[in-house]
XYZ file of C-alpha atoms in Angstrom:
464
model
C 40.278 -146.182 -146.294
C 42.762 -144.866 -143.681
C 43.126 -140.965 -143.198
C 45.743 -139.628 -140.949
C 44.529 -137.711 -137.993
C 46.300 -134.481 -139.127
C 44.763 -134.604 -142.471
C 41.331 -135.251 -140.978
C 41.859 -132.260 -138.681
C 42.613 -130.115 -141.651
C 39.627 -131.354 -143.672
C 37.349 -130.636 -140.710
C 38.750 -127.133 -140.294
C 38.166 -126.292 -144.028
C 34.652 -127.870 -143.660
C 33.803 -125.729 -140.775
C 35.314 -122.665 -142.406
C 33.148 -123.335 -145.557
C 30.007 -123.624 -143.360
C 30.855 -120.372 -141.707
C 31.615 -118.665 -144.935
C 28.214 -120.025 -146.452
C 26.315 -118.814 -143.366
C 27.824 -115.510 -143.632
C 26.817 -115.209 -147.240
C 23.267 -116.179 -146.478
C 23.206 -113.649 -143.603
C 24.640 -111.020 -145.975
C 22.102 -111.798 -148.650
C 19.272 -111.617 -146.180
C 20.594 -108.379 -144.914
C 20.875 -107.057 -148.467
C 17.253 -108.111 -149.246
C 16.088 -106.564 -146.013
C 17.837 -103.349 -146.802
C 16.271 -103.249 -150.344
C 12.877 -103.899 -148.797
C 13.392 -101.139 -146.299
C 14.263 -98.713 -149.191
C 11.133 -99.806 -151.242
C 8.964 -99.418 -148.048
C 10.300 -95.836 -147.570
C 9.638 -95.100 -151.215
C 6.053 -96.226 -150.962
C 5.586 -94.179 -147.776
C 7.053 -91.192 -149.528
C 4.636 -91.654 -152.397
C 1.800 -91.849 -149.890
C 2.962 -88.533 -148.272
C 3.277 -86.834 -151.677
C -0.079 -87.995 -152.920
C -1.761 -86.788 -149.677
C -0.005 -83.397 -149.996
C -1.032 -82.937 -153.697
C -4.685 -83.961 -153.155
C -4.876 -81.478 -150.285
C -3.544 -78.807 -152.548
C -5.936 -79.795 -155.289
C -8.812 -79.563 -152.892
C -7.746 -76.046 -151.656
C -7.246 -74.706 -155.092
C -10.569 -76.025 -156.354
C -12.380 -74.377 -153.406
C -10.663 -71.163 -154.236
C -11.640 -71.564 -157.862
C -15.349 -71.346 -156.811
C -14.685 -67.697 -155.765
C -12.269 -66.476 -158.458
C -13.808 -63.790 -160.443
C -10.877 -62.399 -162.445
C -9.471 -64.313 -165.585
C -5.960 -63.803 -164.003
C -6.794 -65.454 -160.761
C -8.721 -68.150 -162.392
C -5.882 -69.041 -164.662
C -3.348 -69.081 -161.671
C -5.513 -71.458 -159.818
C -6.238 -73.640 -162.706
C -2.563 -74.009 -163.542
C -1.930 -74.987 -159.941
C -4.630 -77.612 -160.001
C -3.427 -78.996 -163.300
C 0.211 -79.103 -162.029
C -0.800 -80.806 -158.676
C -3.040 -83.343 -160.493
C -0.183 -84.415 -162.702
C 2.112 -84.725 -159.588
C -0.582 -86.732 -157.745
C -0.946 -89.087 -160.658
C 2.845 -89.617 -160.750
C 2.852 -90.447 -157.010
C -0.090 -92.818 -157.444
C 1.759 -94.573 -160.332
C 4.838 -95.227 -158.114
C 2.704 -97.390 -155.806
C 2.378 -101.158 -156.653
C -1.310 -100.871 -157.679
C -1.124 -102.484 -161.153
C -3.384 -105.393 -160.224
C -6.014 -103.147 -158.626
C -6.847 -101.661 -162.095
C -7.671 -98.214 -160.547
C -9.456 -96.177 -163.222
C -11.621 -93.519 -161.553
C -8.890 -91.977 -159.431
C -6.588 -91.430 -162.482
C -9.502 -90.320 -164.426
C -10.392 -87.785 -161.820
C -6.845 -86.462 -161.612
C -6.538 -86.131 -165.421
C -9.997 -84.476 -166.003
C -10.134 -82.115 -162.958
C -6.861 -80.441 -163.940
C -7.775 -80.042 -167.606
C -11.415 -78.908 -166.904
C -10.640 -75.928 -164.659
C -7.926 -74.980 -167.169
C -10.418 -74.948 -169.967
C -12.775 -72.820 -167.905
C -9.860 -70.344 -167.149
C -9.088 -70.208 -170.951
C -12.716 -69.238 -171.598
C -12.433 -66.414 -169.056
C -9.170 -65.204 -170.619
C -10.964 -65.032 -174.005
C -13.840 -62.892 -172.613
C -16.313 -65.680 -171.804
C -18.215 -66.269 -168.571
C -18.875 -69.266 -166.349
C -22.568 -70.339 -166.275
C -24.219 -71.944 -163.296
C -23.517 -75.576 -164.691
C -19.825 -74.720 -164.754
C -19.848 -73.397 -161.148
C -21.837 -76.463 -159.918
C -19.286 -78.755 -161.665
C -16.301 -77.103 -159.954
C -18.228 -77.377 -156.563
C -18.679 -81.147 -157.265
C -14.978 -81.581 -158.305
C -13.914 -79.848 -155.047
C -16.145 -82.003 -152.886
C -14.600 -85.144 -154.447
C -11.060 -83.740 -154.088
C -11.793 -82.914 -150.354
C -13.045 -86.534 -149.786
C -10.046 -87.963 -151.454
C -7.656 -85.783 -149.544
C -9.211 -86.645 -146.232
C -9.078 -90.338 -147.020
C -5.439 -90.223 -148.192
C -4.393 -88.159 -145.111
C -5.863 -90.823 -142.889
C -4.217 -93.568 -144.959
C -0.808 -91.770 -144.651
C -1.167 -91.375 -140.971
C -1.956 -95.125 -140.626
C 1.032 -96.043 -142.739
C 3.436 -93.854 -140.934
C 2.220 -94.437 -137.445
C 2.138 -98.242 -137.765
C 5.584 -98.119 -139.568
C 4.496 -101.035 -141.772
C 7.304 -103.225 -142.956
C 7.689 -103.891 -146.658
C 5.679 -107.206 -146.863
C 2.861 -105.796 -144.720
C 2.932 -102.565 -146.624
C 2.836 -104.466 -150.027
C -0.093 -106.495 -148.939
C -1.830 -103.400 -147.509
C -1.452 -101.615 -150.836
C -1.952 -104.285 -153.374
C -4.772 -106.304 -151.705
C -7.670 -106.745 -154.248
C -10.554 -108.281 -152.460
C -13.170 -107.182 -154.760
C -13.642 -110.750 -156.175
C -12.430 -114.144 -155.131
C -11.626 -117.092 -157.488
C -15.450 -117.887 -157.778
C -16.203 -114.385 -159.021
C -18.030 -113.487 -155.742
C -17.280 -110.309 -153.924
C -15.487 -110.685 -150.589
C -16.139 -107.177 -149.458
C -18.147 -106.267 -146.445
C -21.664 -104.857 -147.038
C -22.648 -101.807 -145.362
C -25.560 -99.374 -145.463
C -25.757 -95.596 -145.324
C -29.238 -93.985 -145.494
C -30.706 -97.189 -146.830
C -28.345 -97.394 -149.822
C -26.059 -100.452 -149.904
C -22.403 -99.879 -150.441
C -19.300 -102.123 -150.257
C -16.293 -101.646 -147.998
C -12.986 -103.207 -149.017
C -10.085 -104.011 -146.909
C -7.934 -102.043 -149.274
C -8.465 -98.265 -148.664
C -7.408 -97.430 -152.277
C -10.337 -99.459 -153.654
C -12.691 -97.721 -151.243
C -11.484 -94.401 -152.656
C -11.949 -95.643 -156.181
C -15.374 -96.881 -155.497
C -16.398 -93.606 -153.584
C -15.657 -91.394 -156.462
C -18.673 -90.011 -158.174
C -18.124 -86.972 -160.423
C -19.959 -85.894 -163.629
C -18.935 -86.570 -167.166
C -16.663 -83.750 -168.136
C -16.821 -82.470 -171.746
C -14.208 -79.727 -172.420
C -11.414 -78.730 -174.742
C -8.775 -81.244 -173.405
C -7.089 -84.589 -174.078
C -9.078 -86.426 -171.338
C -12.501 -85.058 -172.090
C -15.288 -87.550 -171.870
C -16.465 -86.794 -175.280
C -13.284 -88.177 -176.779
C -13.634 -91.678 -175.163
C -16.363 -92.620 -177.614
C -15.750 -90.794 -180.918
C -18.308 -90.969 -183.709
C -17.323 -91.489 -187.380
C -17.988 -88.614 -189.731
C -16.914 -90.504 -192.759
C -18.936 -93.716 -192.365
C -22.191 -91.981 -191.173
C -23.837 -92.033 -194.567
C -22.274 -95.164 -195.889
C -24.361 -98.333 -196.855
C -24.050 -101.506 -194.707
C -22.652 -104.710 -196.339
C -23.167 -108.376 -195.664
C -20.588 -110.625 -194.001
C -19.809 -112.250 -197.393
C -19.223 -108.820 -198.911
C -17.044 -107.990 -195.961
C -15.045 -111.155 -196.489
C -14.483 -110.485 -200.182
C -13.523 -107.008 -199.426
C -10.980 -108.202 -196.760
C -9.491 -110.656 -199.297
C -9.151 -107.969 -201.832
C -7.262 -105.679 -199.375
C -4.972 -108.506 -198.247
C -4.496 -109.808 -201.842
C -5.586 -113.344 -200.906
C -8.432 -115.644 -201.674
C -11.553 -115.433 -199.537
C -11.123 -119.013 -198.688
C -7.894 -118.244 -196.851
C -9.826 -116.181 -194.346
C -11.858 -117.287 -191.377
C -14.472 -114.786 -189.816
C -13.804 -114.015 -186.209
C -15.610 -111.903 -183.543
C -17.143 -108.526 -184.387
C -15.231 -105.445 -183.170
C -16.427 -101.910 -182.251
C -14.275 -98.864 -181.958
C -16.071 -95.773 -181.045
C -19.146 -96.156 -183.133
C -17.308 -97.953 -185.856
C -18.602 -101.603 -186.123
C -16.314 -104.086 -187.946
C -16.167 -107.628 -189.023
C -12.815 -109.342 -188.313
C -11.079 -112.020 -190.286
C -7.788 -113.980 -189.863
C -5.611 -116.318 -191.866
C -2.369 -118.105 -191.291
C -0.282 -115.023 -191.167
C -2.752 -112.147 -191.412
C -5.525 -110.333 -189.468
C -7.954 -107.708 -190.548
C -10.997 -105.658 -189.337
C -13.252 -104.147 -192.035
C -16.106 -101.782 -191.374
C -19.637 -103.052 -191.609
C -20.421 -99.937 -193.752
C -18.903 -100.205 -197.179
C -16.013 -102.541 -196.092
C -13.206 -100.096 -195.321
C -10.150 -101.389 -193.527
C -9.879 -100.224 -189.871
C -6.559 -101.961 -189.523
C -4.670 -105.083 -190.698
C -1.466 -106.836 -190.142
C 0.685 -109.374 -192.095
C 3.314 -111.316 -190.273
C 6.521 -112.456 -192.055
C 10.175 -112.133 -191.888
C 11.567 -109.094 -193.759
C 14.700 -109.422 -195.808
C 17.329 -106.869 -196.497
C 16.049 -103.607 -197.952
C 15.817 -103.352 -201.719
C 13.640 -100.387 -202.224
C 14.519 -96.722 -201.837
C 12.424 -94.332 -199.763
C 10.733 -92.735 -202.825
C 9.923 -96.368 -204.196
C 8.325 -97.396 -200.834
C 6.243 -94.293 -200.496
C 5.010 -94.749 -204.183
C 4.032 -98.345 -203.257
C 2.008 -96.945 -200.403
C 0.131 -94.376 -202.486
C -0.748 -97.006 -205.119
C -2.100 -99.272 -202.343
C -4.174 -96.512 -200.954
C -5.660 -95.744 -204.298
C -6.415 -99.369 -204.848
C -8.654 -99.453 -201.750
C -10.434 -96.177 -202.583
C -8.493 -94.008 -200.137
C -6.928 -91.638 -202.639
C -5.625 -88.089 -202.639
C -3.204 -89.114 -199.819
C 0.353 -87.742 -199.287
C 3.109 -88.947 -197.008
C 4.066 -86.322 -194.463
C 6.003 -88.228 -191.790
C 7.963 -91.504 -191.669
C 10.345 -93.645 -189.758
C 12.313 -96.816 -190.455
C 13.035 -99.740 -188.335
C 14.084 -103.381 -189.146
C 13.811 -102.757 -192.970
C 10.149 -101.625 -192.422
C 8.958 -98.009 -193.364
C 6.218 -96.562 -191.112
C 4.622 -93.921 -193.307
C 1.992 -91.513 -192.289
C -0.350 -90.323 -195.108
C -2.763 -87.430 -194.831
C -5.623 -86.478 -197.123
C -4.918 -83.432 -199.411
C -7.697 -81.278 -200.805
C -7.103 -78.061 -202.856
C -3.519 -78.074 -201.503
C -4.726 -78.185 -197.905
C -3.199 -80.807 -195.847
C -5.977 -82.548 -193.547
C -3.776 -83.915 -190.656
C -6.856 -85.512 -188.835
C -7.295 -87.768 -191.898
C -4.253 -89.892 -191.269
C -3.560 -93.338 -192.433
C -0.430 -95.177 -191.168
C 1.172 -97.945 -193.346
C 3.871 -100.383 -192.682
C 5.748 -100.946 -195.930
C 8.264 -103.906 -196.283
C 11.442 -102.473 -197.807
C 12.409 -105.789 -199.300
C 9.569 -105.952 -201.953
C 7.236 -103.025 -201.122
C 4.365 -105.202 -199.622
C 2.124 -103.384 -197.292
C 2.266 -105.401 -194.109
C 0.331 -103.093 -191.879
C -2.344 -100.497 -191.836
C -4.198 -98.215 -189.255
C -7.011 -96.098 -190.757
C -8.788 -95.382 -187.535
C -8.236 -91.612 -187.600
C -9.147 -91.350 -191.128
C -12.475 -93.217 -190.690
C -13.404 -91.024 -187.765
C -12.478 -87.596 -189.240
C -12.618 -87.697 -193.067
C -15.161 -85.535 -194.773
C -15.297 -84.260 -198.318
C -17.733 -81.626 -197.359
C -15.365 -79.433 -195.466
C -15.139 -75.680 -196.341
C -11.421 -74.978 -196.443
C -11.367 -71.257 -197.335
C -9.310 -69.005 -194.989
C -10.302 -65.543 -193.838
C -6.882 -64.305 -193.385
C -4.278 -64.053 -196.121
C -0.962 -65.923 -195.851
C 0.818 -62.620 -195.591
C -1.285 -61.476 -192.763
C -0.861 -64.839 -190.829
C 2.879 -64.808 -191.440
C 3.175 -61.498 -189.504
C 2.023 -63.379 -186.437
C 5.148 -65.597 -186.579
C 8.178 -63.954 -185.013
C 10.168 -66.583 -183.324
C 11.354 -68.199 -186.455
C 12.067 -67.242 -190.088
C 9.569 -69.110 -192.180
C 10.991 -71.084 -194.938
C 7.921 -72.927 -196.047
C 4.175 -72.515 -195.569
C 0.926 -74.292 -196.384
C -2.657 -74.402 -195.435
C -3.636 -77.390 -193.168
C -6.334 -78.639 -191.023
C -5.338 -79.709 -187.401
C -7.138 -81.747 -184.774
C -8.504 -80.018 -181.654
C -9.983 -81.690 -178.500
C -12.938 -79.253 -178.476
C -16.509 -80.307 -177.888
C -18.005 -78.202 -180.538
C -15.071 -77.641 -182.854
C -13.016 -80.654 -183.700
C -10.696 -79.067 -186.361
C -9.188 -75.767 -187.204
C -7.931 -74.396 -190.433
C -4.517 -73.082 -190.071
C -1.408 -71.746 -191.912
C 1.578 -74.000 -191.077
C 4.943 -72.061 -191.096
C 8.077 -74.010 -190.695
C 11.667 -73.027 -190.280
C 14.904 -73.928 -188.492
C 15.203 -73.714 -184.766
C 17.841 -71.408 -183.227
C 20.361 -74.232 -183.020
C 19.807 -75.353 -186.629
C 19.097 -78.922 -185.350
C 15.317 -79.224 -185.948
C 12.470 -77.740 -187.828
C 9.862 -75.730 -186.032
C 6.159 -75.706 -187.154
C 4.001 -72.790 -186.021
C 0.276 -73.100 -186.694
C -1.656 -69.858 -187.093
C -5.399 -69.933 -187.223
C -6.386 -69.059 -190.712
C -9.661 -67.217 -189.478
C -8.603 -65.538 -186.115
C -4.844 -65.264 -186.431
C -4.385 -67.093 -183.088
C -1.257 -69.230 -182.595
C -2.927 -72.554 -182.187
C -0.020 -75.016 -181.832
C 3.828 -75.399 -182.135
C 5.548 -78.601 -183.080
C 9.224 -79.450 -183.479
C 10.538 -82.105 -185.848
C 13.930 -83.848 -185.578
C 15.440 -85.557 -188.684
C 17.152 -88.761 -187.654
C 18.731 -91.639 -189.432
C 15.441 -93.597 -188.756
C 13.252 -90.806 -190.055
C 11.231 -87.881 -188.661
C 10.653 -87.459 -184.968
C 7.782 -84.982 -184.251
C 7.375 -83.612 -180.672
């Protein structure tokens, strides 16, 4: 084929221009990627700096806490430790450490703040710190000081070497604790005859170097809450695997032959047998065969039931499986499925710790999900639910809202000795008229134990 020279010249010009444009786009893309990496690297360096600063502050505040004698000063320092621990945890979470599975460092940050806060509360209420408390604070200080020193050195190295993004990412996320053969790649070292392991990742070294006591206190992260013991099942008789299978089939409304026994499961001290079928899965307790949880998987059609009809279906189901005297207190709806929270009611006292959550299909009222873990841990028919204060006396403690409704209830606490508290629940509209405020007054002491705010939405109740 013959091409005129002028046409060929034009084609070559266009081809050259295209190459230049393509090259320019590649360079621009690389520059853009480089810019993004620089921003990410700066963000990681900033997180290192903030983490080092907060750990140093926690160390200083814990050291001062060892010498605080007044409740006021103890509370000020405790509040500072708690605030700094939260900030340090946030900085740690902003680093790319997911694959490292760090557990001890976050645990230390969670527990140290709450522990000193619980001690300060005791002082505020007229209590005293014993020698064990003082030694625990001293131990926490020593751990915080060690973490602070290591983090300061790590921050200095990161900043002084001005590590680029890829190097910094490798430096932070390197997990050399095990290779593909399951063998440790870390370097062995000895200190005073005791063998330890040194990782190439300084964060892992910090993780492995932490050694602080189990902390039991009135707080969300207390060690005693990690392994709860069931009050309800303690005196129940054990059953055989065959009885458990029959019980599971009864709860799921299917034939035992439709279920296959799976692995045993333990939650806290609750031991369960599991079973699964084509579209269902359940765990029943080895003591008397109560359901810990179950789920049924199917497509949900358009809603046919009203809210009241669905709640009634839930109550009937709970009575069927011998979990009666339950009343729905909160609910939400999504995808034609109603999530309803039921609590045990005894002598008009609402026992919130005894909660069972149900998923109810609004097309036919079938119960497609259950979580009874809280009920199985907390429920007891032996409680004494008699208040010392009258409702009128408790109501005088509520000044921020005008109570519209009230009732006696039992609320959960995170205490080591006292797990529940009997309270008067007073509810009324907030100052904006947009939500309902719940105030909980201790029915024995008159102390304001808790405040919750509930918003009514199209999907249901949102409690905060």
